[in-house]
């Protein structure tokens, strides 16, 4: 075990004291028979612990998990433990404390895998006749890739992120520029930004707030590392396209002001009303947007732009997932919770509340945001016209290091560095970070 941190957090121990209470099928020594799969759900009072490792509010967990489970299984209680100081994944493992279920993201699967936590769900999927064909196949593929690519299934997808382009109608009207449309490419969007980025009556208008470079790479599902050499694999034509697109965004005349600010977000878009376009994960925006400013400017969505050869697709799929702990004493009951979370009923309510379902059921998209007042009348269909892309494969544990090296070049490009030099610098920094990580592992 790599983790040697000693945990003495009374708060953590208290929060998890109720973990997996109740009656289960165990041997005389209290260990679970890993070779058997229970087919019966206990009628005894059971408390399952759900660890929140990805962004989701207490209200959302209650709405999409706790209450639906309580409705079907009144004897099953859900104890929520949130990630935080003294309650990070390694803390739980070092303390020998076992949450039954973990709400996280596909990209966090390797972390839990390294901690030897996830249950391979294949047996439970088969014994429950659980239909994976209901899910977006890219979401399932993503989990399988992050599970190690050898057939293991360490999680189920429960919702996903899809990004879109938001635009402020007032700014486009003010400068007599046509609105963006679904299906545009980055070059077309940058041309619109050139027509709008200016100072007028003392107000600086920003045509387009750039994304980061790695997310521009998502539009082509670009890999970061060559797994056979453990070297960064970014100094090539595809990554050059992403760097060039970022450079074109930064070089729009008037974009860089005296403050050298590079990105603008919801405040500048909604409150200040001076950003014409910016990209955003839609569910994240819905979850965080203050309703009091949501209608301050007239705005709408269009599908996420991409490169001309990839129109119709957006970013690499980014599902939120739920993992079962292999040490759980109540695997059948835990799997029932997973089934309820991914049921048509819960996924429908989830979609209406502004989250994006992972199911392929068509009416879930048409229902999207129905319970969110400020989404009424918006181009909801446009959000789904940029389909999530297949995960970049192969994945390596060093991807995050190279991704950080790539995004660090935004400031350099803004300062005037040319694309080829920035690419080489990113690759060198990525390789250096990998070398340092390898030295640490060897120790």
PDB file of C-alpha atoms in Angstrom, residues 257-366:
ATOM      1  CA  UNK A 257      -6.246  44.482 -21.683  1.00  0.00           C
ATOM      2  CA  UNK A 258      -3.824  46.131 -19.305  1.00  0.00           C
ATOM      3  CA  UNK A 259      -4.752  43.594 -16.629  1.00  0.00           C
ATOM      4  CA  UNK A 260      -3.671  40.736 -18.953  1.00  0.00           C
ATOM      5  CA  UNK A 261      -6.738  38.765 -17.882  1.00  0.00           C
ATOM      6  CA  UNK A 262      -7.163  35.584 -19.922  1.00  0.00           C
ATOM      7  CA  UNK A 263     -10.477  34.042 -18.886  1.00  0.00           C
ATOM      8  CA  UNK A 264     -13.902  35.379 -18.052  1.00  0.00           C
ATOM      9  CA  UNK A 265     -16.826  33.533 -16.524  1.00  0.00           C
ATOM     10  CA  UNK A 266     -20.359  33.748 -15.209  1.00  0.00           C
ATOM     11  CA  UNK A 267     -19.938  37.063 -13.394  1.00  0.00           C
ATOM     12  CA  UNK A 268     -18.674  38.905 -16.466  1.00  0.00           C
ATOM     13  CA  UNK A 269     -21.274  37.210 -18.634  1.00  0.00           C
ATOM     14  CA  UNK A 270     -24.389  37.431 -16.437  1.00  0.00           C
ATOM     15  CA  UNK A 271     -23.726  40.245 -13.926  1.00  0.00           C
ATOM     16  CA  UNK A 272     -21.575  42.618 -15.951  1.00  0.00           C
ATOM     17  CA  UNK A 273     -23.005  41.738 -19.360  1.00  0.00           C
ATOM     18  CA  UNK A 274     -19.765  42.375 -21.231  1.00  0.00           C
ATOM     19  CA  UNK A 275     -18.752  38.905 -22.415  1.00  0.00           C
ATOM     20  CA  UNK A 276     -20.430  37.880 -25.664  1.00  0.00           C
ATOM     21  CA  UNK A 277     -19.532  34.166 -25.706  1.00  0.00           C
ATOM     22  CA  UNK A 278     -18.028  31.571 -23.419  1.00  0.00           C
ATOM     23  CA  UNK A 279     -18.094  27.790 -23.105  1.00  0.00           C
ATOM     24  CA  UNK A 280     -19.341  26.021 -20.023  1.00  0.00           C
ATOM     25  CA  UNK A 281     -20.245  22.584 -18.742  1.00  0.00           C
ATOM     26  CA  UNK A 282     -24.022  23.030 -18.731  1.00  0.00           C
ATOM     27  CA  UNK A 283     -24.930  21.016 -15.588  1.00  0.00           C
ATOM     28  CA  UNK A 284     -22.162  22.758 -13.635  1.00  0.00           C
ATOM     29  CA  UNK A 285     -23.521  26.132 -14.713  1.00  0.00           C
ATOM     30  CA  UNK A 286     -27.066  25.195 -13.731  1.00  0.00           C
ATOM     31  CA  UNK A 287     -25.880  23.955 -10.331  1.00  0.00           C
ATOM     32  CA  UNK A 288     -23.827  27.062  -9.526  1.00  0.00           C
ATOM     33  CA  UNK A 289     -25.680  29.924 -11.225  1.00  0.00           C
ATOM     34  CA  UNK A 290     -27.376  32.361  -8.855  1.00  0.00           C
ATOM     35  CA  UNK A 291     -31.007  32.498 -10.042  1.00  0.00           C
ATOM     36  CA  UNK A 292     -31.131  36.205  -9.185  1.00  0.00           C
ATOM     37  CA  UNK A 293     -28.744  37.004 -12.045  1.00  0.00           C
ATOM     38  CA  UNK A 294     -29.761  34.233 -14.448  1.00  0.00           C
ATOM     39  CA  UNK A 295     -32.140  36.493 -16.380  1.00  0.00           C
ATOM     40  CA  UNK A 296     -30.196  39.735 -16.076  1.00  0.00           C
ATOM     41  CA  UNK A 297     -29.132  39.573 -19.734  1.00  0.00           C
ATOM     42  CA  UNK A 298     -30.907  37.886 -22.674  1.00  0.00           C
ATOM     43  CA  UNK A 299     -28.848  34.822 -23.493  1.00  0.00           C
ATOM     44  CA  UNK A 300     -29.050  31.390 -25.073  1.00  0.00           C
ATOM     45  CA  UNK A 301     -27.096  28.242 -25.888  1.00  0.00           C
ATOM     46  CA  UNK A 302     -25.736  26.848 -29.100  1.00  0.00           C
ATOM     47  CA  UNK A 303     -23.932  23.560 -29.536  1.00  0.00           C
ATOM     48  CA  UNK A 304     -20.298  23.479 -28.504  1.00  0.00           C
ATOM     49  CA  UNK A 305     -18.080  24.488 -31.447  1.00  0.00           C
ATOM     50  CA  UNK A 306     -15.411  22.106 -32.628  1.00  0.00           C
ATOM     51  CA  UNK A 307     -12.938  21.711 -35.462  1.00  0.00           C
ATOM     52  CA  UNK A 308     -14.419  21.508 -38.945  1.00  0.00           C
ATOM     53  CA  UNK A 309     -13.676  17.788 -39.251  1.00  0.00           C
ATOM     54  CA  UNK A 310     -15.335  17.018 -35.897  1.00  0.00           C
ATOM     55  CA  UNK A 311     -18.594  18.986 -36.101  1.00  0.00           C
ATOM     56  CA  UNK A 312     -21.406  17.116 -34.375  1.00  0.00           C
ATOM     57  CA  UNK A 313     -19.176  16.091 -31.492  1.00  0.00           C
ATOM     58  CA  UNK A 314     -18.074  18.077 -28.466  1.00  0.00           C
ATOM     59  CA  UNK A 315     -15.707  17.336 -25.649  1.00  0.00           C
ATOM     60  CA  UNK A 316     -14.628  13.883 -24.512  1.00  0.00           C
ATOM     61  CA  UNK A 317     -17.368  12.334 -22.416  1.00  0.00           C
ATOM     62  CA  UNK A 318     -17.133  13.174 -18.720  1.00  0.00           C
ATOM     63  CA  UNK A 319     -19.549  11.039 -16.686  1.00  0.00           C
ATOM     64  CA  UNK A 320     -20.091  11.143 -12.960  1.00  0.00           C
ATOM     65  CA  UNK A 321     -20.081   7.614 -11.632  1.00  0.00           C
ATOM     66  CA  UNK A 322     -20.800   5.474  -8.610  1.00  0.00           C
ATOM     67  CA  UNK A 323     -18.336   2.878  -7.333  1.00  0.00           C
ATOM     68  CA  UNK A 324     -19.031  -0.016  -4.963  1.00  0.00           C
ATOM     69  CA  UNK A 325     -16.411  -0.777  -2.346  1.00  0.00           C
ATOM     70  CA  UNK A 326     -15.266  -4.393  -2.592  1.00  0.00           C
ATOM     71  CA  UNK A 327     -15.116  -4.504   1.221  1.00  0.00           C
ATOM     72  CA  UNK A 328     -18.798  -3.615   1.615  1.00  0.00           C
ATOM     73  CA  UNK A 329     -20.758  -6.135   3.663  1.00  0.00           C
ATOM     74  CA  UNK A 330     -23.907  -5.335   1.702  1.00  0.00           C
ATOM     75  CA  UNK A 331     -23.085  -5.629  -1.953  1.00  0.00           C
ATOM     76  CA  UNK A 332     -26.575  -6.626  -3.049  1.00  0.00           C
ATOM     77  CA  UNK A 333     -28.139  -3.730  -1.192  1.00  0.00           C
ATOM     78  CA  UNK A 334     -25.490  -1.364  -2.501  1.00  0.00           C
ATOM     79  CA  UNK A 335     -26.165  -2.529  -6.045  1.00  0.00           C
ATOM     80  CA  UNK A 336     -29.868  -1.871  -5.496  1.00  0.00           C
ATOM     81  CA  UNK A 337     -28.966   1.734  -4.696  1.00  0.00           C
ATOM     82  CA  UNK A 338     -26.993   1.904  -7.948  1.00  0.00           C
ATOM     83  CA  UNK A 339     -29.962   0.476  -9.853  1.00  0.00           C
ATOM     84  CA  UNK A 340     -32.318   3.026  -8.344  1.00  0.00           C
ATOM     85  CA  UNK A 341     -29.938   5.912  -9.125  1.00  0.00           C
ATOM     86  CA  UNK A 342     -29.853   4.813 -12.784  1.00  0.00           C
ATOM     87  CA  UNK A 343     -33.563   3.985 -13.046  1.00  0.00           C
ATOM     88  CA  UNK A 344     -35.754   5.692 -15.655  1.00  0.00           C
ATOM     89  CA  UNK A 345     -37.709   7.406 -12.902  1.00  0.00           C
ATOM     90  CA  UNK A 346     -34.725   8.962 -11.142  1.00  0.00           C
ATOM     91  CA  UNK A 347     -32.917   9.778 -14.378  1.00  0.00           C
ATOM     92  CA  UNK A 348     -36.026  11.593 -15.612  1.00  0.00           C
ATOM     93  CA  UNK A 349     -36.172  13.715 -12.471  1.00  0.00           C
ATOM     94  CA  UNK A 350     -32.434  14.283 -12.681  1.00  0.00           C
ATOM     95  CA  UNK A 351     -32.765  15.532 -16.258  1.00  0.00           C
ATOM     96  CA  UNK A 352     -35.662  17.831 -15.447  1.00  0.00           C
ATOM     97  CA  UNK A 353     -33.567  19.332 -12.641  1.00  0.00           C
ATOM     98  CA  UNK A 354     -30.712  20.349 -14.938  1.00  0.00           C
ATOM     99  CA  UNK A 355     -28.440  17.326 -14.722  1.00  0.00           C
ATOM    100  CA  UNK A 356     -27.705  15.344 -17.889  1.00  0.00           C
ATOM    101  CA  UNK A 357     -28.701  11.705 -17.913  1.00  0.00           C
ATOM    102  CA  UNK A 358     -26.369   8.946 -19.092  1.00  0.00           C
ATOM    103  CA  UNK A 359     -29.283   6.974 -20.515  1.00  0.00           C
ATOM    104  CA  UNK A 360     -30.012   6.945 -24.241  1.00  0.00           C
ATOM    105  CA  UNK A 361     -33.761   7.215 -23.705  1.00  0.00           C
ATOM    106  CA  UNK A 362     -34.753  10.013 -26.094  1.00  0.00           C
ATOM    107  CA  UNK A 363     -37.336  11.861 -24.014  1.00  0.00           C
ATOM    108  CA  UNK A 364     -34.757  12.556 -21.295  1.00  0.00           C
ATOM    109  CA  UNK A 365     -33.189  15.181 -23.559  1.00  0.00           C
ATOM    110  CA  UNK A 366     -36.493  16.842 -24.394  1.00  0.00           C
TER     111      UNK A 366
END
